[in-house]
Tab-separated table of C-alpha atoms in Angstrom:
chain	number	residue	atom	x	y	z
B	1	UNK	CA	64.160	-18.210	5.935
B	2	UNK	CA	64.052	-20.750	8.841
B	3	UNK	CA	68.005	-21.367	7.771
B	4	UNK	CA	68.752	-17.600	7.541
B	5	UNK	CA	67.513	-17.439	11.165
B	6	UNK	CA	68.626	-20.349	12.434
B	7	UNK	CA	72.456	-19.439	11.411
B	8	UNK	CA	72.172	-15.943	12.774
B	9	UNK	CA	71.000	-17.480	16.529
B	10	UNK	CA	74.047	-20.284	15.904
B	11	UNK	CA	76.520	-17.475	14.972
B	12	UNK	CA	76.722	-16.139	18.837
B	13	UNK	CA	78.299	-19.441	19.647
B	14	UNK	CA	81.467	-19.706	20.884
B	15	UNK	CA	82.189	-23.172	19.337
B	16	UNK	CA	82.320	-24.281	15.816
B	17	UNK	CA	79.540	-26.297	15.235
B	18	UNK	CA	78.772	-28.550	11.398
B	19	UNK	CA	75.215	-28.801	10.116
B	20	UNK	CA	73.924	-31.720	7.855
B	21	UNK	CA	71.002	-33.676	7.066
B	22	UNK	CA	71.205	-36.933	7.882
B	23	UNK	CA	68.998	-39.591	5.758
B	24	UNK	CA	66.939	-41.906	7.641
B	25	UNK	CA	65.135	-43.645	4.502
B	26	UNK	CA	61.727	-44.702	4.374
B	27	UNK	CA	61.038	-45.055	8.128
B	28	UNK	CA	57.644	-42.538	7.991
B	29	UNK	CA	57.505	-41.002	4.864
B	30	UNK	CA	58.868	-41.866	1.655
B	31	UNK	CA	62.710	-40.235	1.952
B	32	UNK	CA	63.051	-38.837	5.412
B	33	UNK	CA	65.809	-36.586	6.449
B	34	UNK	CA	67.425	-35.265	9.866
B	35	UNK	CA	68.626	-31.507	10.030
B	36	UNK	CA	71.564	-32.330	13.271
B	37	UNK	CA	74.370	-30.214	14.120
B	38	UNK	CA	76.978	-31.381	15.889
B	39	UNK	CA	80.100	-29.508	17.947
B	40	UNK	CA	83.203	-31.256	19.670
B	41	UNK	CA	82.117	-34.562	17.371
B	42	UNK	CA	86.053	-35.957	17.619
B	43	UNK	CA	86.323	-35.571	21.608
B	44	UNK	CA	86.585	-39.196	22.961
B	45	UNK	CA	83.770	-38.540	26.191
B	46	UNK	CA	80.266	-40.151	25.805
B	47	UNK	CA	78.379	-37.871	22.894
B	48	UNK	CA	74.931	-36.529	24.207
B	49	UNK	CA	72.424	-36.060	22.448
B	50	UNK	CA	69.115	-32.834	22.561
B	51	UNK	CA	66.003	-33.604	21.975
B	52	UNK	CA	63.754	-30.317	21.803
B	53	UNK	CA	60.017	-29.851	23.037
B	54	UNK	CA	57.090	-29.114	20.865
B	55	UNK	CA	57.442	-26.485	18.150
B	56	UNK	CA	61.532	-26.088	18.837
B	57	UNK	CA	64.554	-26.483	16.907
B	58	UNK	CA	68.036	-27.108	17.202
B	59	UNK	CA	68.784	-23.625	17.865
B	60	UNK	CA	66.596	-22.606	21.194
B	61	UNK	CA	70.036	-24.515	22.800
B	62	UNK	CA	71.785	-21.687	22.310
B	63	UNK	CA	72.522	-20.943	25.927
B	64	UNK	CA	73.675	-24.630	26.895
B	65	UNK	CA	75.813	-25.947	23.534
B	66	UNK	CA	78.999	-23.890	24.760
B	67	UNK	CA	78.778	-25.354	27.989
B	68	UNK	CA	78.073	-29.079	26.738
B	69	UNK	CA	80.605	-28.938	24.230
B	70	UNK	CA	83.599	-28.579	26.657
B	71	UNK	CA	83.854	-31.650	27.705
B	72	UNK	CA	82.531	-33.779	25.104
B	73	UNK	CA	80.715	-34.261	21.442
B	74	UNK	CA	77.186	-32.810	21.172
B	75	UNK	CA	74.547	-33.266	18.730
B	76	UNK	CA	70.954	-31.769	18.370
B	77	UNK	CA	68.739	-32.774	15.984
B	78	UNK	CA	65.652	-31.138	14.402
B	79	UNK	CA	63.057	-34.172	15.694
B	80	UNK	CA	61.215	-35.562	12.665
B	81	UNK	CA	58.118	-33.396	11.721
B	82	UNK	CA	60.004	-29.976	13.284
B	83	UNK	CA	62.216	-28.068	12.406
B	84	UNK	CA	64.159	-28.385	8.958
B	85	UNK	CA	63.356	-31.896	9.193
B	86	UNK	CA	61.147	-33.975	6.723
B	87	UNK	CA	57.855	-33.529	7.986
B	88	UNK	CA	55.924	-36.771	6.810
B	89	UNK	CA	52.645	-37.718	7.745
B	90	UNK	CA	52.241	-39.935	10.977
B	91	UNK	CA	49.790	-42.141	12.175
B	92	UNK	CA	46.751	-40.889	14.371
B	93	UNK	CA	47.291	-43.879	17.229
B	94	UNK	CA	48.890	-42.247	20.188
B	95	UNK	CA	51.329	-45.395	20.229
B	96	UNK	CA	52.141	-45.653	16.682
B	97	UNK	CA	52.905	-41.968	16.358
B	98	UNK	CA	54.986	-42.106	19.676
B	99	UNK	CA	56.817	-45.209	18.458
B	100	UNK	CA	57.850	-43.855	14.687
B	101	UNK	CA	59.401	-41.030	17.011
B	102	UNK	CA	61.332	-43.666	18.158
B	103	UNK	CA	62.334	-45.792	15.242
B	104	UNK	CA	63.252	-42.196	13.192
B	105	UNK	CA	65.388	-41.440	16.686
B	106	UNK	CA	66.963	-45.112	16.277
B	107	UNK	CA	67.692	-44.407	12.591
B	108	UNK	CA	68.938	-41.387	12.671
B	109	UNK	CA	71.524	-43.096	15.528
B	110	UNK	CA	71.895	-45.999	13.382
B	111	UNK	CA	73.214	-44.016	10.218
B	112	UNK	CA	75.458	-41.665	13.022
B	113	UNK	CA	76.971	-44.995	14.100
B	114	UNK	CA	76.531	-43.738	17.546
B	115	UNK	CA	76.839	-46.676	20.253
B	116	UNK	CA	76.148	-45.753	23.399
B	117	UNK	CA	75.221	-41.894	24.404
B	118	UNK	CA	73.585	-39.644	27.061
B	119	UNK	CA	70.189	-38.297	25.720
B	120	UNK	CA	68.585	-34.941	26.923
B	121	UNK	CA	64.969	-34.534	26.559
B	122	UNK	CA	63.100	-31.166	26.697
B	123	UNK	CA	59.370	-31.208	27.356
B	124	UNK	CA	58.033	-33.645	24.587
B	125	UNK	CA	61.866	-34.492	24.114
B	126	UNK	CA	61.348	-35.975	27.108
B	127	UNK	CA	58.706	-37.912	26.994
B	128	UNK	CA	59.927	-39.150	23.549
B	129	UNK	CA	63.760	-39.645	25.303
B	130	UNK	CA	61.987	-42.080	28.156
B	131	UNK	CA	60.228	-43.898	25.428
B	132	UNK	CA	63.337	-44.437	23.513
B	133	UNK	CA	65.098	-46.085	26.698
B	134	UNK	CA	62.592	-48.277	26.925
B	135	UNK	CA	63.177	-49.576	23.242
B	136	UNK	CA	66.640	-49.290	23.117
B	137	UNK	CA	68.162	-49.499	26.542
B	138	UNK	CA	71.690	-50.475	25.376
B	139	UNK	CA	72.272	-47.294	23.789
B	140	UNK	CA	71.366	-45.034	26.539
B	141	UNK	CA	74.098	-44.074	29.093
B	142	UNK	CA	72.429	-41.995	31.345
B	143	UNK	CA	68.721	-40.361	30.759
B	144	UNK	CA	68.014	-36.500	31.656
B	145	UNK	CA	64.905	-35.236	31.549
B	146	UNK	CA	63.859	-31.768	31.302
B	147	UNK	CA	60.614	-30.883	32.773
B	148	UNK	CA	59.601	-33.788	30.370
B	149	UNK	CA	55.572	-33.658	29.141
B	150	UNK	CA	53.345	-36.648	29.713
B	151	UNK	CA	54.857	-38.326	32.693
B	152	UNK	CA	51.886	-38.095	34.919
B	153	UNK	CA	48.733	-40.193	34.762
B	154	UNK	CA	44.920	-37.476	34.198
B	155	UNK	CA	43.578	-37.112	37.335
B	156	UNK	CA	39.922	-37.507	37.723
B	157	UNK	CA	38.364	-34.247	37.071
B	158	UNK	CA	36.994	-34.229	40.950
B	159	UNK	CA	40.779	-33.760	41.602
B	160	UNK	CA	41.939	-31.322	38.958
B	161	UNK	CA	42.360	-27.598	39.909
B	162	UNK	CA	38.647	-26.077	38.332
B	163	UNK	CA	39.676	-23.736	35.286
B	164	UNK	CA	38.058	-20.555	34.214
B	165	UNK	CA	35.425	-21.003	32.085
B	166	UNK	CA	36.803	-19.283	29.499
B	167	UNK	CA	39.647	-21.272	29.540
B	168	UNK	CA	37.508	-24.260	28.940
B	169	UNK	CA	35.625	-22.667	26.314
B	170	UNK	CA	38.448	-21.791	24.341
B	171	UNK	CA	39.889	-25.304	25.365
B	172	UNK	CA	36.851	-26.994	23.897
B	173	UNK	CA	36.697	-25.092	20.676
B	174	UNK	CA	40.156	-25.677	19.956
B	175	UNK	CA	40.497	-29.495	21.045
B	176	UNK	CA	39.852	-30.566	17.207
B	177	UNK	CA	43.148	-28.015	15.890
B	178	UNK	CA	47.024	-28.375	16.092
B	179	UNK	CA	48.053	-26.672	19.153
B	180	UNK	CA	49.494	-24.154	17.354
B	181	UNK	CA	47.309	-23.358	14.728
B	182	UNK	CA	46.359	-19.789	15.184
B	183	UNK	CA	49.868	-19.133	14.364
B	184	UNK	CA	49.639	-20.417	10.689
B	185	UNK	CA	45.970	-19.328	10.362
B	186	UNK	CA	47.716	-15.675	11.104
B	187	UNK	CA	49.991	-15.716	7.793
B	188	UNK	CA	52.147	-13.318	8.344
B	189	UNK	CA	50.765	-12.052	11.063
B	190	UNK	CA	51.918	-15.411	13.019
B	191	UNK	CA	55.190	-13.873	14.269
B	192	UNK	CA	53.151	-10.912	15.596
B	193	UNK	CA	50.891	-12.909	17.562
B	194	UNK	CA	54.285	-15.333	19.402
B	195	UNK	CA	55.343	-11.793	20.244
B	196	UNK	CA	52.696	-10.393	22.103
B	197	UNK	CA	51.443	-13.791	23.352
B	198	UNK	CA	54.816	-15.068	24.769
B	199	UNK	CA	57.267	-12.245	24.740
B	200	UNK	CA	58.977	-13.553	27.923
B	201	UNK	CA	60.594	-16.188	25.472
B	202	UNK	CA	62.680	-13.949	23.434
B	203	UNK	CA	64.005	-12.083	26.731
B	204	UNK	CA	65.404	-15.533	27.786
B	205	UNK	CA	68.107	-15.844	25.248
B	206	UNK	CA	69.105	-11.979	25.459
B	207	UNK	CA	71.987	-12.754	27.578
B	208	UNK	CA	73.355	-14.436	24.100
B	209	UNK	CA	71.120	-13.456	21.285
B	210	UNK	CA	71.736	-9.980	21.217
B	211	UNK	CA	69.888	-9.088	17.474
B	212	UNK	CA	66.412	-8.452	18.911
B	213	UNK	CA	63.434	-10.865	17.352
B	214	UNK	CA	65.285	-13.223	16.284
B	215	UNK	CA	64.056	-16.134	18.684
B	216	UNK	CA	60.659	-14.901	17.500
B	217	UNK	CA	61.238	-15.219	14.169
B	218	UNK	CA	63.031	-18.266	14.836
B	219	UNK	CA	59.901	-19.424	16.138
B	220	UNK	CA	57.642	-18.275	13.541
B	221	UNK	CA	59.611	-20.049	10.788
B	222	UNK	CA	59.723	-23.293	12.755
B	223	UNK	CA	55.844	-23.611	13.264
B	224	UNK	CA	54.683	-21.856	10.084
B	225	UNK	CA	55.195	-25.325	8.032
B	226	UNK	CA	53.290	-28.031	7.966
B	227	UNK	CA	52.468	-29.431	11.052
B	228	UNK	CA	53.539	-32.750	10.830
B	229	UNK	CA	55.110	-33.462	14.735
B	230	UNK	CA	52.651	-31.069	16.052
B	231	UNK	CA	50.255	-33.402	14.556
B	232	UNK	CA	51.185	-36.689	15.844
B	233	UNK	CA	51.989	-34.806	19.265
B	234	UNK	CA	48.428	-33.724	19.429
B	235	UNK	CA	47.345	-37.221	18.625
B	236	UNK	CA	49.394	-38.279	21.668
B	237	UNK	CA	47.501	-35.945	23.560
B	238	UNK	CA	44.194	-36.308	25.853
B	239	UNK	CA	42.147	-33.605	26.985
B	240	UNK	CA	44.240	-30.384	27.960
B	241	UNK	CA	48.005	-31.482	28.025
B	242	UNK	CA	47.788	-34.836	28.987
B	243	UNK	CA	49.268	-37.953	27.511
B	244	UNK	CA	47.193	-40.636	25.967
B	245	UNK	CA	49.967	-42.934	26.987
B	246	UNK	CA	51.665	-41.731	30.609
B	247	UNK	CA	55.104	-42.734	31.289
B	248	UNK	CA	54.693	-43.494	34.646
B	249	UNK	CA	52.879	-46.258	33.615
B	250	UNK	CA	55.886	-47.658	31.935
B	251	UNK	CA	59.045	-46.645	33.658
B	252	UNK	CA	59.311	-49.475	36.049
B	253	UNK	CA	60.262	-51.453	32.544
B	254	UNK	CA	63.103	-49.377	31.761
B	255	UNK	CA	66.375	-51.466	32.532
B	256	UNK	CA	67.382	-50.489	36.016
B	257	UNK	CA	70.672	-49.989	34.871
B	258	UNK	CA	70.040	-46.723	33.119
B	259	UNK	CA	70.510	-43.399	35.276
B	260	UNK	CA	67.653	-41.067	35.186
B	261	UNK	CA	68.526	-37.225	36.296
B	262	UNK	CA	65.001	-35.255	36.228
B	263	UNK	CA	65.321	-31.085	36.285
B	264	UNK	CA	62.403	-29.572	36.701
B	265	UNK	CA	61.525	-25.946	36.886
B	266	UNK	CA	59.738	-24.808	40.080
B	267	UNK	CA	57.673	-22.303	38.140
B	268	UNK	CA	56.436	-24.587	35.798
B	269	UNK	CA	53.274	-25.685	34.661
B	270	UNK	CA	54.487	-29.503	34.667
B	271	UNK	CA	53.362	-31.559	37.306
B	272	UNK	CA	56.699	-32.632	39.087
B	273	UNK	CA	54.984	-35.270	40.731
B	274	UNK	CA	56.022	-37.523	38.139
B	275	UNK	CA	59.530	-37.237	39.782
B	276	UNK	CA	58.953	-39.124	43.611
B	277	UNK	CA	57.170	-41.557	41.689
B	278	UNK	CA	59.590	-42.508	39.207
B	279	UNK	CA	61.950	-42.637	42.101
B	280	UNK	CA	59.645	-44.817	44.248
B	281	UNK	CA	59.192	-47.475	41.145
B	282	UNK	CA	63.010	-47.772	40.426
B	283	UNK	CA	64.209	-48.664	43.733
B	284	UNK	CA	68.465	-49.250	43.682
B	285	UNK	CA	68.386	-47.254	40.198
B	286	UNK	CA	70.261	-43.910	40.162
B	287	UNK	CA	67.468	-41.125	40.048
B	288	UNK	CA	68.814	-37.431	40.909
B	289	UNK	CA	65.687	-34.699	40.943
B	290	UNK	CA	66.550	-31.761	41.082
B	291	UNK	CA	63.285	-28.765	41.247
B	292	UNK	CA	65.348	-25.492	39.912
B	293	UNK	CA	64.100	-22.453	42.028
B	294	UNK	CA	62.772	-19.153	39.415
B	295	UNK	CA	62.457	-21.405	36.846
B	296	UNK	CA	59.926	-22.259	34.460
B	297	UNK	CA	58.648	-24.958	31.562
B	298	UNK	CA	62.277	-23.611	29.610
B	299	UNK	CA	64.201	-24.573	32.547
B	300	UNK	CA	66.918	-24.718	29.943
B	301	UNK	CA	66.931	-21.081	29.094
B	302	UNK	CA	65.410	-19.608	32.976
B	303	UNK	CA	68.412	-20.656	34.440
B	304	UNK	CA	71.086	-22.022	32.155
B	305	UNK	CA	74.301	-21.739	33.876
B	306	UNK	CA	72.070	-24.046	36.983
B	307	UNK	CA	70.675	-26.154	34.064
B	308	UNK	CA	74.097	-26.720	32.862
B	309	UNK	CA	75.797	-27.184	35.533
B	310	UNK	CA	73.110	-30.126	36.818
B	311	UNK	CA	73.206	-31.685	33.204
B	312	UNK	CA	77.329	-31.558	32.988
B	313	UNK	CA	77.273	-33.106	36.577
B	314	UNK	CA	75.488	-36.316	35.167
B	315	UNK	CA	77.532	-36.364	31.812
B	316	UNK	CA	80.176	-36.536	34.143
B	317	UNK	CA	78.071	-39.554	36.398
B	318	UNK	CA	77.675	-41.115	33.014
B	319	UNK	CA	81.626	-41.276	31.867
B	320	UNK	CA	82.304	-42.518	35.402
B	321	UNK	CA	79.675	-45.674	35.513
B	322	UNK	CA	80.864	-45.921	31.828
B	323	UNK	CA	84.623	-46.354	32.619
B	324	UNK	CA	83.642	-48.855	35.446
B	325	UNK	CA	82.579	-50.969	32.539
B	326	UNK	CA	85.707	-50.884	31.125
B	327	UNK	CA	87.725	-51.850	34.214
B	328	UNK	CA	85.631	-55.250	34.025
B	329	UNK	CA	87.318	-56.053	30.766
B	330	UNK	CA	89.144	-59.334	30.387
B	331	UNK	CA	92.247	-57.195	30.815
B	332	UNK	CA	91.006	-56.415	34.303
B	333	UNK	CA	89.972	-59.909	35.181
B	334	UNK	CA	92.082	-60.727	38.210
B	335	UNK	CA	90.958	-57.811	40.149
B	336	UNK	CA	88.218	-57.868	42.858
B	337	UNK	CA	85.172	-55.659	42.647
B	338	UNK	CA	87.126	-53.326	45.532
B	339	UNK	CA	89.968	-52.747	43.267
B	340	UNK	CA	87.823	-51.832	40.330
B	341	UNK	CA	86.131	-49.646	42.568
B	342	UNK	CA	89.667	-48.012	44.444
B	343	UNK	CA	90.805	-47.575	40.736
B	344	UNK	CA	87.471	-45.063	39.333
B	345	UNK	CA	87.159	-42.948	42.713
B	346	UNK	CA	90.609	-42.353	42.338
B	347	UNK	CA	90.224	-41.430	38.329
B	348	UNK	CA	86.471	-40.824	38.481
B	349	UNK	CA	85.623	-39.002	41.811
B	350	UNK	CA	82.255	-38.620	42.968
B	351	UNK	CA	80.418	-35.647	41.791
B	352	UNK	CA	79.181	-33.554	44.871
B	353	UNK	CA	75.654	-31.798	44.522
């Protein structure tokens, strides 16, 4: 059923896209597999590849692949433990869990023989795209983050807005569950409940998805399984939303070389924060932020041509720093660093915001 749905959303692309699984081996569970799709895979520009956010799919980028796919190859991937992925069991340690992310991320690039790439992260594709620069910097072109989950530290509860105390009652009760629980406890009454809790989700994609419920039931089938990411993203979680592990604590390590474009939504429920301190810890490093006005946590599907045209504009950053490289081949050796640069404004010209 998840596959039914998942080719009807696909279907109101514009581009041909190819699904496979790709097989990872042993690197959690015994045999794991990645479900990826991939459009535009023989175009010679610098591949980028989606991460989603917690309970997604490949197919909630719907209103972006077009767009990405214009200029260059494109591949999404069901993350390990969503999706139509293998969903293995992980490790309860916030740092192993976040780190076999990373290795099934590095296999599943390995076995793509992929060698350098931009990588857009969504929420927890965020968080898990930042932690995969740090691991494997030479395979990361530029980094964009999309109102990415657990950058910012917990702030002492004196400091944290007070929440209704039914908030924290319900907050309590349901600290020891998956964060989306309720929706397989409901049986088949689970797609019911994402309708009337979220509706404003579905409406998003009606500008492409024009069969109405099928984001919902997209939805539905994606977190009806077992939860096997949810479950290592709920170990990686402390107290209501926050990371165990913060990556502002760790950015400063990620090579200095790698471009960082952050998009936030200015309606979101994200602490954007995160943003002016990344930028005050990588001082000479490329960081665009850009906060995206009417937007919220799905800045991807609030405002997708804006989202697009932000995320094409560092694709673009990233096949202009990327063709620098190539200018300081041995072919290129007798030039001065003025040349090099006279010779990419004039192929590669600066990007205006």
């Amino acid at each position: 059923m998840l596959r039914a749905v998942e080719k009807k959303i696909l279907s109101y692309l514009k581009t041909a896209y190819r699904g496979w699984y790709v097989d990872i081996g042993p690197t959690i569970g015994a045999a794991d597999k990645i479900w990826t799709i991939s459009l535009n895979a023989d175009n010679q520009n610098t591949p980028i590849v989606l991460l989603h956010g917690l309970g997604a799919g490949v197919a909630l980028w719907c209103l972006n692949l077009d767009a990405f796919a214009a200029t260059r190859p494109v591949y999404a991937i069901d993350m390990i433990g969503f999706g139509r992925s293998s969903r293995p069991a992980f490790s309860t340690n916030a740092m192993e869990a976040e780190q076999q992310f990373v290795r099934s991320i590095e296999e599943w690039r390995h076995e793509m023989n992929l060698d350098k790439f931009i990588l857009l992260g969504h929420s927890m594709g965020g968080f898990l795209a930042a932690s995969y620069s740090l691991s494997h910097p030479q395979r990361v072109q530029h980094l964009i983050l999309a109102d990415p989950w657990g950058f910012p530290e917990k702030p002492p509860d004196s400091e944290r807005r007070p929440l209704p105390v039914w908030v924290r009652a319900v907050a309590y009760m349901m600290s020891p569950f998956n964060p989306l629980a309720a929706i397989r406890a409901a049986g088949p009454w689970g797609e019911w409940i994402i309708d009337k809790a979220r509706p404003d989700i579905a409406k998003k994609f009606t500008p492409v998805v024009e069969e109405c419920g099928l984001i919902t039931q997209y939805l539905y089938q994606c977190n009806s399984q077992t939860p096997s990411g949810e479950s290592a993203f709920h170990s990686m979680t402390s107290g209501f939303g926050w990371a165990k592990n913060p990556m502002v604590q760790r950015i400063d390590k990620l090579d200095k070389n790698i471009p960082i474009t952050l998009l936030y939504g200015a309606r979101s429920w994200v602490d954007n924060s995160a943003g002016e301190i990344i930028k005050s810890k990588r001082v000479g490093s490329y960081v665009q932020l850009q906060i995206i006005s009417s937007a919220g946590h799905h800045v991807y599907a609030d405002k997708p041509d804006v989202f697009n045209k932000y995320v094409i504009e560092a694709c673009k950053y990233a096949d202009r720093v990327g063709n620098k490289y190539e200018y300081l081949k041995p072919s290129n050796v007798d030039k001065t660093e003025s040349d090099i640069e006279e010779d990419v404004e004039q192929t590669f010209p600066v990007i205006e915001n």
